[in-house]
Amino acid sequence: MTDQTSHFDIVIIGSGPAAFTAAIYTARGGVPTALFGGVAPGGQLLQTMEIENFPGFPEPVAGADLMQNMLKQAARLGTRVFSEEIAAVDFTRHPFSLTAGGGGAYTAGAVIIATGAQARWLGLPSERKFVGKGVSGCATCDGFFFRGRPVCVVGGGDSAAEDALFLTKFASKVYMVHRRDELRAIFRLREKLKANPKIEIIYGHVLEEITGDAKVTGVNLRNVKTGEARHIEVPGVFIAIGHDPATQLFRDKLNLDDEGYIVADCFTATSVYGVFAAGDVMDPHYKQAVVAAGNGCKAAMEALGYLEEIKA
Ligand SMILES: Cc1cc2nc3c(=O)[nH]c(=O)nc-3n(C[C@H](O)[C@H](O)[C@H](O)COP(=O)(O)OP(=O)(O)OC[C@H]3O[C@@H](n4cnc5c(N)ncnc54)[C@H](O)[C@@H]3O)c2cc1C
């Protein structure tokens, strides 16, 4: 058996809304809980200045403030929060073994994985400069801010098509910029895009630069065949080229789907009994903080139930 100090009944990996909600429930359930969240805990919401759709905040709340409050709440209830990442896991034996980035070894009766996903970006310096100032990776989150104004969506797959259609509810016009001559989105979505008078698809173009001063004012595009340049004036740019779930650590250890998301059932159970997953790391569809938090709650309740079950 392992050293007492390195064993926790529940270890949570991650530090977004899913991880902290799970920790609030497990620590409040009286179960020794450790949360490993990396050096900059808080997850994707740290990238956004204003959140208007997380319940409980009548005024917009900054992502950093919301996440700091979640951390404090989890810590106040007794969660040991480690500012380290988990670098290796072994789920083949129980208790499960985990190694932190600094080399510390830990064991856990149950593990909750809430490592999230990263929106893919184009990698342009101007894109980085304007994230939160007109550039967004989340139409559901930020579309509302562009009511009555034109926006640009970059991408040609299902998520780009869904984002473009969603944005027509707010924007006066939606330019969809795609580098190929045809979209990768499924037929049903392509037909919807065609039928929507607010959408203009600009095929065969890449986004070269986002222009602006303090905020975005437009985009510079280039035709991939002719090299011709085009400028469009838009205050909002939505990058919709996919997400990368943070599951490198779990390859060959848990069932992952084709895109690398952890396969978990509606009770957050993964392919290993006693290992649960919550939030964007197992949710290719919703990608919303409140959904991640809800899943974190489910994972915590399932993990508590599992610990009871194996003790009996
Ligand atoms: C720019 C932007 C704006 C958004 N705005 C909104 C909004 O207004 N409203 C809304 O509901 N949603 C919004 N979202 C989506 C929302 O942020 C996500 O749905 C939510 O954060 C997912 O939470 P999560 O807990 O699953 O993981 P994440 O927030 O992705 O957090 C996971 C954390 O785990 C850490 N981690 C990864 N691997 C390890 C490891 N091995 N060890 C330890 N830690 C690890 C990561 O570093 C990260 O900090 C936005 C997203 C972006 C990118």
mmCIF file of C-alpha atoms and ligand atoms in Angstrom:
data_model
loop_
_atom_site.group_PDB
_atom_site.id
_atom_site.type_symbol
_atom_site.label_atom_id
_atom_site.label_comp_id
_atom_site.label_asym_id
_atom_site.label_seq_id
_atom_site.Cartn_x
_atom_site.Cartn_y
_atom_site.Cartn_z
ATOM 1 C CA MET A 1 0.000 0.000 0.000
ATOM 2 C CA THR A 2 1.137 3.527 -0.655
ATOM 3 C CA ASP A 3 2.287 6.288 1.685
ATOM 4 C CA GLN A 4 -0.715 7.803 3.489
ATOM 5 C CA THR A 5 0.135 11.386 2.500
ATOM 6 C CA SER A 6 0.130 10.611 -1.185
ATOM 7 C CA HIS A 7 -3.214 8.840 -1.255
ATOM 8 C CA PHE A 8 -6.509 10.615 -1.898
ATOM 9 C CA ASP A 9 -9.874 8.961 -2.207
ATOM 10 C CA ILE A 10 -10.549 11.131 -5.236
ATOM 11 C CA VAL A 11 -8.079 12.783 -7.572
ATOM 12 C CA ILE A 12 -9.413 15.315 -10.054
ATOM 13 C CA ILE A 13 -7.272 16.203 -13.075
ATOM 14 C CA GLY A 14 -7.999 19.624 -14.569
ATOM 15 C CA SER A 15 -8.964 23.091 -13.416
ATOM 16 C CA GLY A 16 -11.941 24.340 -15.409
ATOM 17 C CA PRO A 17 -15.616 24.513 -14.374
ATOM 18 C CA ALA A 18 -15.956 20.700 -14.558
ATOM 19 C CA ALA A 19 -12.980 20.052 -12.258
ATOM 20 C CA PHE A 20 -13.878 22.671 -9.646
ATOM 21 C CA THR A 21 -17.545 21.670 -9.546
ATOM 22 C CA ALA A 22 -16.530 18.035 -9.084
ATOM 23 C CA ALA A 23 -14.178 19.086 -6.268
ATOM 24 C CA ILE A 24 -16.891 21.142 -4.546
ATOM 25 C CA TYR A 25 -19.155 18.083 -4.487
ATOM 26 C CA THR A 26 -16.587 15.475 -3.462
ATOM 27 C CA ALA A 27 -14.925 17.632 -0.780
ATOM 28 C CA ARG A 28 -18.335 18.668 0.542
ATOM 29 C CA GLY A 29 -19.225 14.970 0.550
ATOM 30 C CA GLY A 30 -16.476 14.578 3.163
ATOM 31 C CA VAL A 31 -14.111 12.638 0.910
ATOM 32 C CA PRO A 32 -10.377 13.522 0.768
ATOM 33 C CA THR A 33 -9.978 15.163 -2.619
ATOM 34 C CA ALA A 34 -6.945 16.398 -4.533
ATOM 35 C CA LEU A 35 -7.201 18.558 -7.607
ATOM 36 C CA PHE A 36 -4.257 18.870 -9.992
ATOM 37 C CA GLY A 37 -4.868 21.880 -12.183
ATOM 38 C CA GLY A 38 -1.545 23.040 -13.595
ATOM 39 C CA VAL A 39 0.325 26.288 -12.974
ATOM 40 C CA ALA A 40 -2.445 28.530 -14.343
ATOM 41 C CA PRO A 41 -5.671 26.977 -13.078
ATOM 42 C CA GLY A 42 -8.933 28.227 -14.567
ATOM 43 C CA GLY A 43 -9.225 26.633 -17.978
ATOM 44 C CA GLN A 44 -10.601 28.175 -21.147
ATOM 45 C CA LEU A 45 -12.687 30.825 -19.407
ATOM 46 C CA LEU A 46 -9.478 32.655 -18.523
ATOM 47 C CA GLN A 47 -9.439 33.706 -22.177
ATOM 48 C CA THR A 48 -12.653 35.676 -21.952
ATOM 49 C CA MET A 49 -13.366 39.034 -20.351
ATOM 50 C CA GLU A 50 -17.154 38.831 -20.191
ATOM 51 C CA ILE A 51 -19.385 35.868 -19.452
ATOM 52 C CA GLU A 52 -23.074 36.590 -19.645
ATOM 53 C CA ASN A 53 -24.541 33.106 -19.715
ATOM 54 C CA PHE A 54 -23.337 31.535 -16.469
ATOM 55 C CA PRO A 55 -26.309 31.581 -14.077
ATOM 56 C CA GLY A 56 -26.083 33.596 -10.888
ATOM 57 C CA PHE A 57 -24.453 36.708 -12.321
ATOM 58 C CA PRO A 58 -26.917 39.430 -13.292
ATOM 59 C CA GLU A 59 -24.004 41.508 -14.626
ATOM 60 C CA PRO A 60 -21.267 40.119 -16.917
ATOM 61 C CA VAL A 61 -18.497 38.381 -14.965
ATOM 62 C CA ALA A 62 -14.843 38.189 -16.061
ATOM 63 C CA GLY A 63 -13.691 34.634 -16.741
ATOM 64 C CA ALA A 64 -10.718 35.031 -14.388
ATOM 65 C CA ASP A 65 -12.986 36.172 -11.515
ATOM 66 C CA LEU A 66 -15.466 33.346 -12.031
ATOM 67 C CA MET A 67 -12.701 30.750 -12.044
ATOM 68 C CA GLN A 68 -10.921 32.275 -9.041
ATOM 69 C CA ASN A 69 -14.201 32.036 -7.110
ATOM 70 C CA MET A 70 -14.658 28.398 -8.104
ATOM 71 C CA LEU A 71 -11.108 27.624 -6.935
ATOM 72 C CA LYS A 72 -11.655 29.398 -3.607
ATOM 73 C CA GLN A 73 -14.969 27.580 -3.081
ATOM 74 C CA ALA A 74 -13.391 24.180 -3.755
ATOM 75 C CA ALA A 75 -10.432 24.975 -1.459
ATOM 76 C CA ARG A 76 -12.663 26.309 1.337
ATOM 77 C CA LEU A 77 -14.576 23.041 1.336
ATOM 78 C CA GLY A 78 -11.350 21.087 1.816
ATOM 79 C CA THR A 79 -9.983 20.275 -1.644
ATOM 80 C CA ARG A 80 -6.162 20.083 -1.794
ATOM 81 C CA VAL A 81 -5.376 22.131 -4.886
ATOM 82 C CA PHE A 82 -1.993 21.359 -6.475
ATOM 83 C CA SER A 83 -0.496 23.801 -8.991
ATOM 84 C CA GLU A 84 0.945 20.982 -11.009
ATOM 85 C CA GLU A 85 -0.182 18.982 -13.999
ATOM 86 C CA ILE A 86 -0.562 15.250 -13.953
ATOM 87 C CA ALA A 87 2.112 13.840 -16.259
ATOM 88 C CA ALA A 88 1.359 10.095 -16.185
ATOM 89 C CA VAL A 89 -1.420 7.756 -15.079
ATOM 90 C CA ASP A 90 -1.720 4.046 -14.524
ATOM 91 C CA PHE A 91 -5.286 2.767 -14.488
ATOM 92 C CA THR A 92 -4.381 -0.923 -14.753
ATOM 93 C CA ARG A 93 -4.277 -1.456 -10.991
ATOM 94 C CA HIS A 94 -6.341 -0.218 -8.068
ATOM 95 C CA PRO A 95 -5.754 2.160 -6.325
ATOM 96 C CA PHE A 96 -4.959 4.093 -9.487
ATOM 97 C CA SER A 97 -1.494 5.667 -9.751
ATOM 98 C CA LEU A 98 -0.758 9.181 -10.894
ATOM 99 C CA THR A 99 2.528 11.038 -11.329
ATOM 100 C CA ALA A 100 2.597 14.816 -11.137
ATOM 101 C CA GLY A 101 4.766 17.019 -13.352
ATOM 102 C CA GLY A 102 7.197 17.621 -10.457
ATOM 103 C CA GLY A 103 7.649 13.861 -10.029
ATOM 104 C CA GLY A 104 5.375 13.385 -6.992
ATOM 105 C CA ALA A 105 3.597 10.024 -6.880
ATOM 106 C CA TYR A 106 -0.048 9.759 -5.821
ATOM 107 C CA THR A 107 -2.693 7.109 -5.626
ATOM 108 C CA ALA A 108 -6.452 7.484 -5.867
ATOM 109 C CA GLY A 109 -9.524 5.396 -5.168
ATOM 110 C CA ALA A 110 -11.361 7.166 -7.999
ATOM 111 C CA VAL A 111 -10.212 9.592 -10.682
ATOM 112 C CA ILE A 112 -12.189 12.342 -12.376
ATOM 113 C CA ILE A 113 -10.706 13.620 -15.621
ATOM 114 C CA ALA A 114 -11.667 17.185 -16.516
ATOM 115 C CA THR A 115 -8.750 18.296 -18.657
ATOM 116 C CA GLY A 116 -10.931 20.147 -21.176
ATOM 117 C CA ALA A 117 -10.230 20.933 -24.798
ATOM 118 C CA GLN A 118 -8.455 23.734 -26.604
ATOM 119 C CA ALA A 119 -10.088 25.655 -29.413
ATOM 120 C CA ARG A 120 -7.834 25.466 -32.481
ATOM 121 C CA TRP A 121 -6.535 28.813 -33.676
ATOM 122 C CA LEU A 122 -5.035 29.834 -36.987
ATOM 123 C CA GLY A 123 -1.800 30.893 -35.306
ATOM 124 C CA LEU A 124 -1.698 34.470 -36.659
ATOM 125 C CA PRO A 125 -0.128 37.135 -34.403
ATOM 126 C CA SER A 126 -3.098 39.449 -35.097
ATOM 127 C CA GLU A 127 -5.502 36.692 -34.020
ATOM 128 C CA ARG A 128 -3.779 36.332 -30.635
ATOM 129 C CA LYS A 129 -3.773 40.108 -30.190
ATOM 130 C CA PHE A 130 -7.538 40.382 -30.642
ATOM 131 C CA VAL A 131 -8.813 37.338 -28.699
ATOM 132 C CA GLY A 132 -11.580 38.752 -26.503
ATOM 133 C CA LYS A 133 -11.520 42.038 -28.474
ATOM 134 C CA GLY A 134 -13.475 40.834 -31.489
ATOM 135 C CA VAL A 135 -11.863 37.432 -32.104
ATOM 136 C CA SER A 136 -13.657 34.472 -30.550
ATOM 137 C CA GLY A 137 -13.496 30.700 -30.567
ATOM 138 C CA CYS A 138 -17.079 30.331 -29.370
ATOM 139 C CA ALA A 139 -20.127 31.574 -31.329
ATOM 140 C CA THR A 140 -22.597 30.441 -28.656
ATOM 141 C CA CYS A 141 -20.702 32.467 -26.077
ATOM 142 C CA ASP A 142 -19.956 35.655 -27.986
ATOM 143 C CA GLY A 143 -22.461 35.891 -30.856
ATOM 144 C CA PHE A 144 -24.761 38.026 -28.750
ATOM 145 C CA PHE A 145 -22.169 40.840 -28.668
ATOM 146 C CA PHE A 146 -22.492 41.358 -32.452
ATOM 147 C CA ARG A 147 -26.189 42.124 -32.669
ATOM 148 C CA GLY A 148 -26.961 44.010 -35.909
ATOM 149 C CA ARG A 149 -23.321 43.941 -37.125
ATOM 150 C CA PRO A 150 -21.522 41.811 -39.737
ATOM 151 C CA VAL A 151 -19.207 39.002 -38.658
ATOM 152 C CA CYS A 152 -16.841 36.549 -40.280
ATOM 153 C CA VAL A 153 -16.608 32.810 -39.548
ATOM 154 C CA VAL A 154 -13.464 30.926 -40.547
ATOM 155 C CA GLY A 155 -13.863 27.217 -41.298
ATOM 156 C CA GLY A 156 -15.773 24.821 -43.512
ATOM 157 C CA GLY A 157 -16.775 21.884 -41.321
ATOM 158 C CA ASP A 158 -19.909 21.118 -39.326
ATOM 159 C CA SER A 159 -19.004 23.405 -36.416
ATOM 160 C CA ALA A 160 -18.245 26.329 -38.725
ATOM 161 C CA ALA A 161 -21.570 25.781 -40.498
ATOM 162 C CA GLU A 162 -23.455 25.551 -37.197
ATOM 163 C CA ASP A 163 -21.694 28.663 -35.897
ATOM 164 C CA ALA A 164 -22.508 30.609 -39.083
ATOM 165 C CA LEU A 165 -26.183 29.617 -38.883
ATOM 166 C CA PHE A 166 -26.337 30.444 -35.181
ATOM 167 C CA LEU A 167 -24.735 33.854 -35.751
ATOM 168 C CA THR A 168 -27.422 34.851 -38.270
ATOM 169 C CA LYS A 169 -29.735 35.232 -35.254
ATOM 170 C CA PHE A 170 -27.716 38.283 -34.192
ATOM 171 C CA ALA A 171 -25.468 39.491 -36.988
ATOM 172 C CA SER A 172 -26.605 41.602 -39.938
ATOM 173 C CA LYS A 173 -24.476 39.443 -42.250
ATOM 174 C CA VAL A 174 -22.231 36.397 -41.844
ATOM 175 C CA TYR A 175 -19.236 35.885 -44.130
ATOM 176 C CA MET A 176 -18.032 32.313 -44.054
ATOM 177 C CA VAL A 177 -14.427 32.036 -45.201
ATOM 178 C CA HIS A 178 -13.205 28.626 -46.333
ATOM 179 C CA ARG A 179 -9.909 27.785 -47.989
ATOM 180 C CA ARG A 180 -11.293 24.973 -50.167
ATOM 181 C CA ASP A 181 -13.772 25.077 -53.086
ATOM 182 C CA GLU A 182 -16.396 23.169 -51.149
ATOM 183 C CA LEU A 183 -17.472 22.841 -47.542
ATOM 184 C CA ARG A 184 -16.800 19.723 -45.469
ATOM 185 C CA ALA A 185 -20.052 20.248 -43.528
ATOM 186 C CA ILE A 186 -22.773 17.621 -43.947
ATOM 187 C CA PHE A 187 -25.386 18.008 -46.709
ATOM 188 C CA ARG A 188 -28.201 19.150 -44.381
ATOM 189 C CA LEU A 189 -26.070 22.020 -43.042
ATOM 190 C CA ARG A 190 -24.837 22.981 -46.527
ATOM 191 C CA GLU A 191 -28.436 23.259 -47.701
ATOM 192 C CA LYS A 192 -29.333 25.431 -44.692
ATOM 193 C CA LEU A 193 -26.373 27.713 -45.362
ATOM 194 C CA LYS A 194 -27.387 28.085 -49.019
ATOM 195 C CA ALA A 195 -30.956 28.937 -48.059
ATOM 196 C CA ASN A 196 -29.985 31.633 -45.556
ATOM 197 C CA PRO A 197 -29.880 35.085 -47.182
ATOM 198 C CA LYS A 198 -27.631 36.491 -44.422
ATOM 199 C CA ILE A 199 -24.798 34.080 -45.246
ATOM 200 C CA GLU A 200 -22.155 34.673 -47.916
ATOM 201 C CA ILE A 201 -19.669 31.861 -48.353
ATOM 202 C CA ILE A 202 -16.270 32.992 -49.601
ATOM 203 C CA TYR A 203 -14.644 29.855 -51.034
ATOM 204 C CA GLY A 204 -10.965 29.427 -51.830
ATOM 205 C CA HIS A 205 -9.744 32.158 -49.457
ATOM 206 C CA VAL A 206 -7.561 32.181 -46.380
ATOM 207 C CA LEU A 207 -7.570 34.717 -43.603
ATOM 208 C CA GLU A 208 -4.182 36.422 -43.622
ATOM 209 C CA GLU A 209 -4.600 39.153 -41.055
ATOM 210 C CA ILE A 210 -7.103 40.601 -38.637
ATOM 211 C CA THR A 211 -7.027 44.381 -38.720
ATOM 212 C CA GLY A 212 -7.915 46.893 -36.028
ATOM 213 C CA ASP A 213 -6.515 49.080 -33.314
ATOM 214 C CA ALA A 214 -7.949 48.447 -29.841
ATOM 215 C CA LYS A 215 -10.680 46.225 -31.334
ATOM 216 C CA VAL A 216 -11.182 44.295 -34.560
ATOM 217 C CA THR A 217 -12.275 46.353 -37.574
ATOM 218 C CA GLY A 218 -11.819 43.871 -40.421
ATOM 219 C CA VAL A 219 -10.067 40.938 -42.060
ATOM 220 C CA ASN A 220 -7.593 40.666 -44.911
ATOM 221 C CA LEU A 221 -8.230 37.609 -47.078
ATOM 222 C CA ARG A 222 -6.242 36.072 -49.907
ATOM 223 C CA ASN A 223 -7.510 33.973 -52.788
ATOM 224 C CA VAL A 224 -5.487 30.737 -52.650
ATOM 225 C CA LYS A 225 -5.500 30.302 -56.448
ATOM 226 C CA THR A 226 -5.076 33.814 -57.834
ATOM 227 C CA GLY A 227 -3.305 35.421 -54.880
ATOM 228 C CA GLU A 228 -5.760 38.317 -55.077
ATOM 229 C CA ALA A 229 -6.297 40.224 -51.806
ATOM 230 C CA ARG A 230 -9.704 41.160 -50.367
ATOM 231 C CA HIS A 231 -10.609 43.195 -47.313
ATOM 232 C CA ILE A 232 -13.894 42.898 -45.428
ATOM 233 C CA GLU A 233 -14.948 45.243 -42.669
ATOM 234 C CA VAL A 234 -16.245 43.235 -39.693
ATOM 235 C CA PRO A 235 -16.000 43.850 -35.945
ATOM 236 C CA GLY A 236 -16.241 40.129 -35.126
ATOM 237 C CA VAL A 237 -14.229 37.103 -36.269
ATOM 238 C CA PHE A 238 -15.145 33.570 -35.182
ATOM 239 C CA ILE A 239 -12.516 30.895 -35.639
ATOM 240 C CA ALA A 240 -14.320 27.565 -36.073
ATOM 241 C CA ILE A 241 -11.663 25.092 -37.167
ATOM 242 C CA GLY A 242 -12.185 22.551 -34.387
ATOM 243 C CA HIS A 243 -10.998 21.675 -30.896
ATOM 244 C CA ASP A 244 -8.259 19.464 -29.516
ATOM 245 C CA PRO A 245 -9.322 17.558 -26.400
ATOM 246 C CA ALA A 246 -6.513 17.288 -23.820
ATOM 247 C CA THR A 247 -6.313 13.505 -23.849
ATOM 248 C CA GLN A 248 -2.723 12.773 -24.867
ATOM 249 C CA LEU A 249 -2.189 11.317 -21.394
ATOM 250 C CA PHE A 250 -5.028 8.827 -21.760
ATOM 251 C CA ARG A 251 -4.255 7.314 -25.155
ATOM 252 C CA ASP A 252 -4.188 3.507 -24.874
ATOM 253 C CA LYS A 253 -5.517 3.832 -21.298
ATOM 254 C CA LEU A 254 -9.139 4.779 -21.948
ATOM 255 C CA ASN A 255 -11.466 4.484 -24.924
ATOM 256 C CA LEU A 256 -11.259 7.653 -26.995
ATOM 257 C CA ASP A 257 -13.355 8.490 -30.049
ATOM 258 C CA ASP A 258 -11.908 9.271 -33.500
ATOM 259 C CA GLU A 259 -11.350 12.909 -32.573
ATOM 260 C CA GLY A 260 -9.633 12.036 -29.285
ATOM 261 C CA TYR A 261 -12.527 12.790 -26.905
ATOM 262 C CA ILE A 262 -12.929 10.439 -23.944
ATOM 263 C CA VAL A 263 -15.854 8.098 -24.495
ATOM 264 C CA ALA A 264 -18.057 8.312 -21.397
ATOM 265 C CA ASP A 265 -21.645 7.241 -20.813
ATOM 266 C CA CYS A 266 -24.444 9.479 -19.514
ATOM 267 C CA PHE A 267 -23.224 8.731 -15.971
ATOM 268 C CA THR A 268 -19.717 10.027 -16.884
ATOM 269 C CA ALA A 269 -18.241 6.496 -16.611
ATOM 270 C CA THR A 270 -15.264 5.815 -18.891
ATOM 271 C CA SER A 271 -14.008 2.449 -20.111
ATOM 272 C CA VAL A 272 -12.183 1.956 -16.790
ATOM 273 C CA TYR A 273 -14.342 1.260 -13.740
ATOM 274 C CA GLY A 274 -13.652 4.014 -11.198
ATOM 275 C CA VAL A 275 -12.403 6.574 -13.726
ATOM 276 C CA PHE A 276 -14.905 9.284 -14.670
ATOM 277 C CA ALA A 277 -14.751 12.105 -17.204
ATOM 278 C CA ALA A 278 -16.494 15.472 -17.215
ATOM 279 C CA GLY A 279 -16.587 18.637 -19.292
ATOM 280 C CA ASP A 280 -15.225 19.444 -22.736
ATOM 281 C CA VAL A 281 -12.814 16.511 -22.634
ATOM 282 C CA MET A 282 -15.788 14.146 -23.149
ATOM 283 C CA ASP A 283 -18.237 16.542 -24.807
ATOM 284 C CA PRO A 284 -17.627 17.309 -28.480
ATOM 285 C CA HIS A 285 -21.032 18.949 -28.753
ATOM 286 C CA TYR A 286 -22.040 21.549 -26.146
ATOM 287 C CA LYS A 287 -18.753 23.068 -24.962
ATOM 288 C CA GLN A 288 -20.322 25.425 -22.444
ATOM 289 C CA ALA A 289 -19.146 26.192 -18.935
ATOM 290 C CA VAL A 290 -22.483 25.419 -17.313
ATOM 291 C CA VAL A 291 -22.655 22.038 -19.068
ATOM 292 C CA ALA A 292 -19.083 21.261 -17.978
ATOM 293 C CA ALA A 293 -19.996 22.233 -14.401
ATOM 294 C CA GLY A 294 -23.115 20.026 -14.557
ATOM 295 C CA ASN A 295 -21.036 17.114 -15.774
ATOM 296 C CA GLY A 296 -18.526 17.752 -13.015
ATOM 297 C CA CYS A 297 -21.351 17.393 -10.500
ATOM 298 C CA LYS A 298 -22.463 14.130 -12.115
ATOM 299 C CA ALA A 299 -18.910 12.748 -12.126
ATOM 300 C CA ALA A 300 -18.480 13.656 -8.445
ATOM 301 C CA MET A 301 -21.719 11.943 -7.430
ATOM 302 C CA GLU A 302 -20.807 8.865 -9.467
ATOM 303 C CA ALA A 303 -17.293 8.768 -7.974
ATOM 304 C CA LEU A 304 -18.709 9.019 -4.441
ATOM 305 C CA GLY A 305 -21.155 6.203 -5.232
ATOM 306 C CA TYR A 306 -18.345 4.101 -6.686
ATOM 307 C CA LEU A 307 -16.205 4.519 -3.545
ATOM 308 C CA GLU A 308 -19.161 3.411 -1.396
ATOM 309 C CA GLU A 309 -19.693 0.441 -3.679
ATOM 310 C CA ILE A 310 -16.108 -0.821 -3.541
ATOM 311 C CA LYS A 311 -15.968 -0.387 0.246
ATOM 312 C CA ALA A 312 -19.108 -2.508 0.735
HETATM 313 C C1 LIG B 1 -12.561 32.396 -25.768
HETATM 314 C C2 LIG B 1 -13.604 31.506 -25.134
HETATM 315 C C3 LIG B 1 -14.747 32.077 -24.612
HETATM 316 C C4 LIG B 1 -15.719 31.295 -24.006
HETATM 317 N N1 LIG B 1 -16.824 31.886 -23.476
HETATM 318 C C5 LIG B 1 -17.753 31.137 -22.865
HETATM 319 C C6 LIG B 1 -18.924 31.733 -22.299
HETATM 320 O O1 LIG B 1 -19.105 32.953 -22.359
HETATM 321 N N2 LIG B 1 -19.817 30.907 -21.694
HETATM 322 C C7 LIG B 1 -19.657 29.550 -21.635
HETATM 323 O O2 LIG B 1 -20.493 28.864 -21.069
HETATM 324 N N3 LIG B 1 -18.578 28.951 -22.178
HETATM 325 C C8 LIG B 1 -17.628 29.705 -22.789
HETATM 326 N N4 LIG B 1 -16.542 29.104 -23.366
HETATM 327 C C9 LIG B 1 -16.441 27.641 -23.312
HETATM 328 C C10 LIG B 1 -15.976 27.199 -21.911
HETATM 329 O O3 LIG B 1 -14.802 27.917 -21.583
HETATM 330 C C11 LIG B 1 -15.734 25.711 -21.858
HETATM 331 O O4 LIG B 1 -16.873 25.006 -22.279
HETATM 332 C C12 LIG B 1 -15.395 25.283 -20.426
HETATM 333 O O5 LIG B 1 -14.313 26.035 -19.919
HETATM 334 C C13 LIG B 1 -15.040 23.806 -20.382
HETATM 335 O O6 LIG B 1 -14.707 23.523 -19.067
HETATM 336 P P1 LIG B 1 -13.868 22.244 -18.660
HETATM 337 O O7 LIG B 1 -13.907 22.202 -17.186
HETATM 338 O O8 LIG B 1 -14.328 21.056 -19.392
HETATM 339 O O9 LIG B 1 -12.360 22.471 -19.157
HETATM 340 P P2 LIG B 1 -11.412 23.696 -19.484
HETATM 341 O O10 LIG B 1 -12.005 25.016 -19.214
HETATM 342 O O11 LIG B 1 -10.888 23.416 -20.855
HETATM 343 O O12 LIG B 1 -10.234 23.495 -18.418
HETATM 344 C C14 LIG B 1 -9.432 22.363 -18.402
HETATM 345 C C15 LIG B 1 -8.199 22.684 -17.588
HETATM 346 O O13 LIG B 1 -7.493 21.478 -17.305
HETATM 347 C C16 LIG B 1 -6.105 21.725 -17.437
HETATM 348 N N5 LIG B 1 -5.394 20.495 -17.770
HETATM 349 C C17 LIG B 1 -5.259 19.900 -18.996
HETATM 350 N N6 LIG B 1 -4.479 18.806 -18.884
HETATM 351 C C18 LIG B 1 -4.112 18.710 -17.579
HETATM 352 C C19 LIG B 1 -3.287 17.801 -16.858
HETATM 353 N N7 LIG B 1 -2.672 16.767 -17.441
HETATM 354 N N8 LIG B 1 -3.130 18.003 -15.536
HETATM 355 C C20 LIG B 1 -3.748 19.053 -14.903
HETATM 356 N N9 LIG B 1 -4.521 19.964 -15.545
HETATM 357 C C21 LIG B 1 -4.701 19.786 -16.871
HETATM 358 C C22 LIG B 1 -6.031 22.741 -18.588
HETATM 359 O O14 LIG B 1 -4.794 23.428 -18.555
HETATM 360 C C23 LIG B 1 -7.213 23.618 -18.272
HETATM 361 O O15 LIG B 1 -6.816 24.645 -17.382
HETATM 362 C C24 LIG B 1 -15.550 29.874 -23.951
HETATM 363 C C25 LIG B 1 -14.408 29.281 -24.493
HETATM 364 C C26 LIG B 1 -13.431 30.096 -25.074
HETATM 365 C C27 LIG B 1 -12.187 29.456 -25.655
#
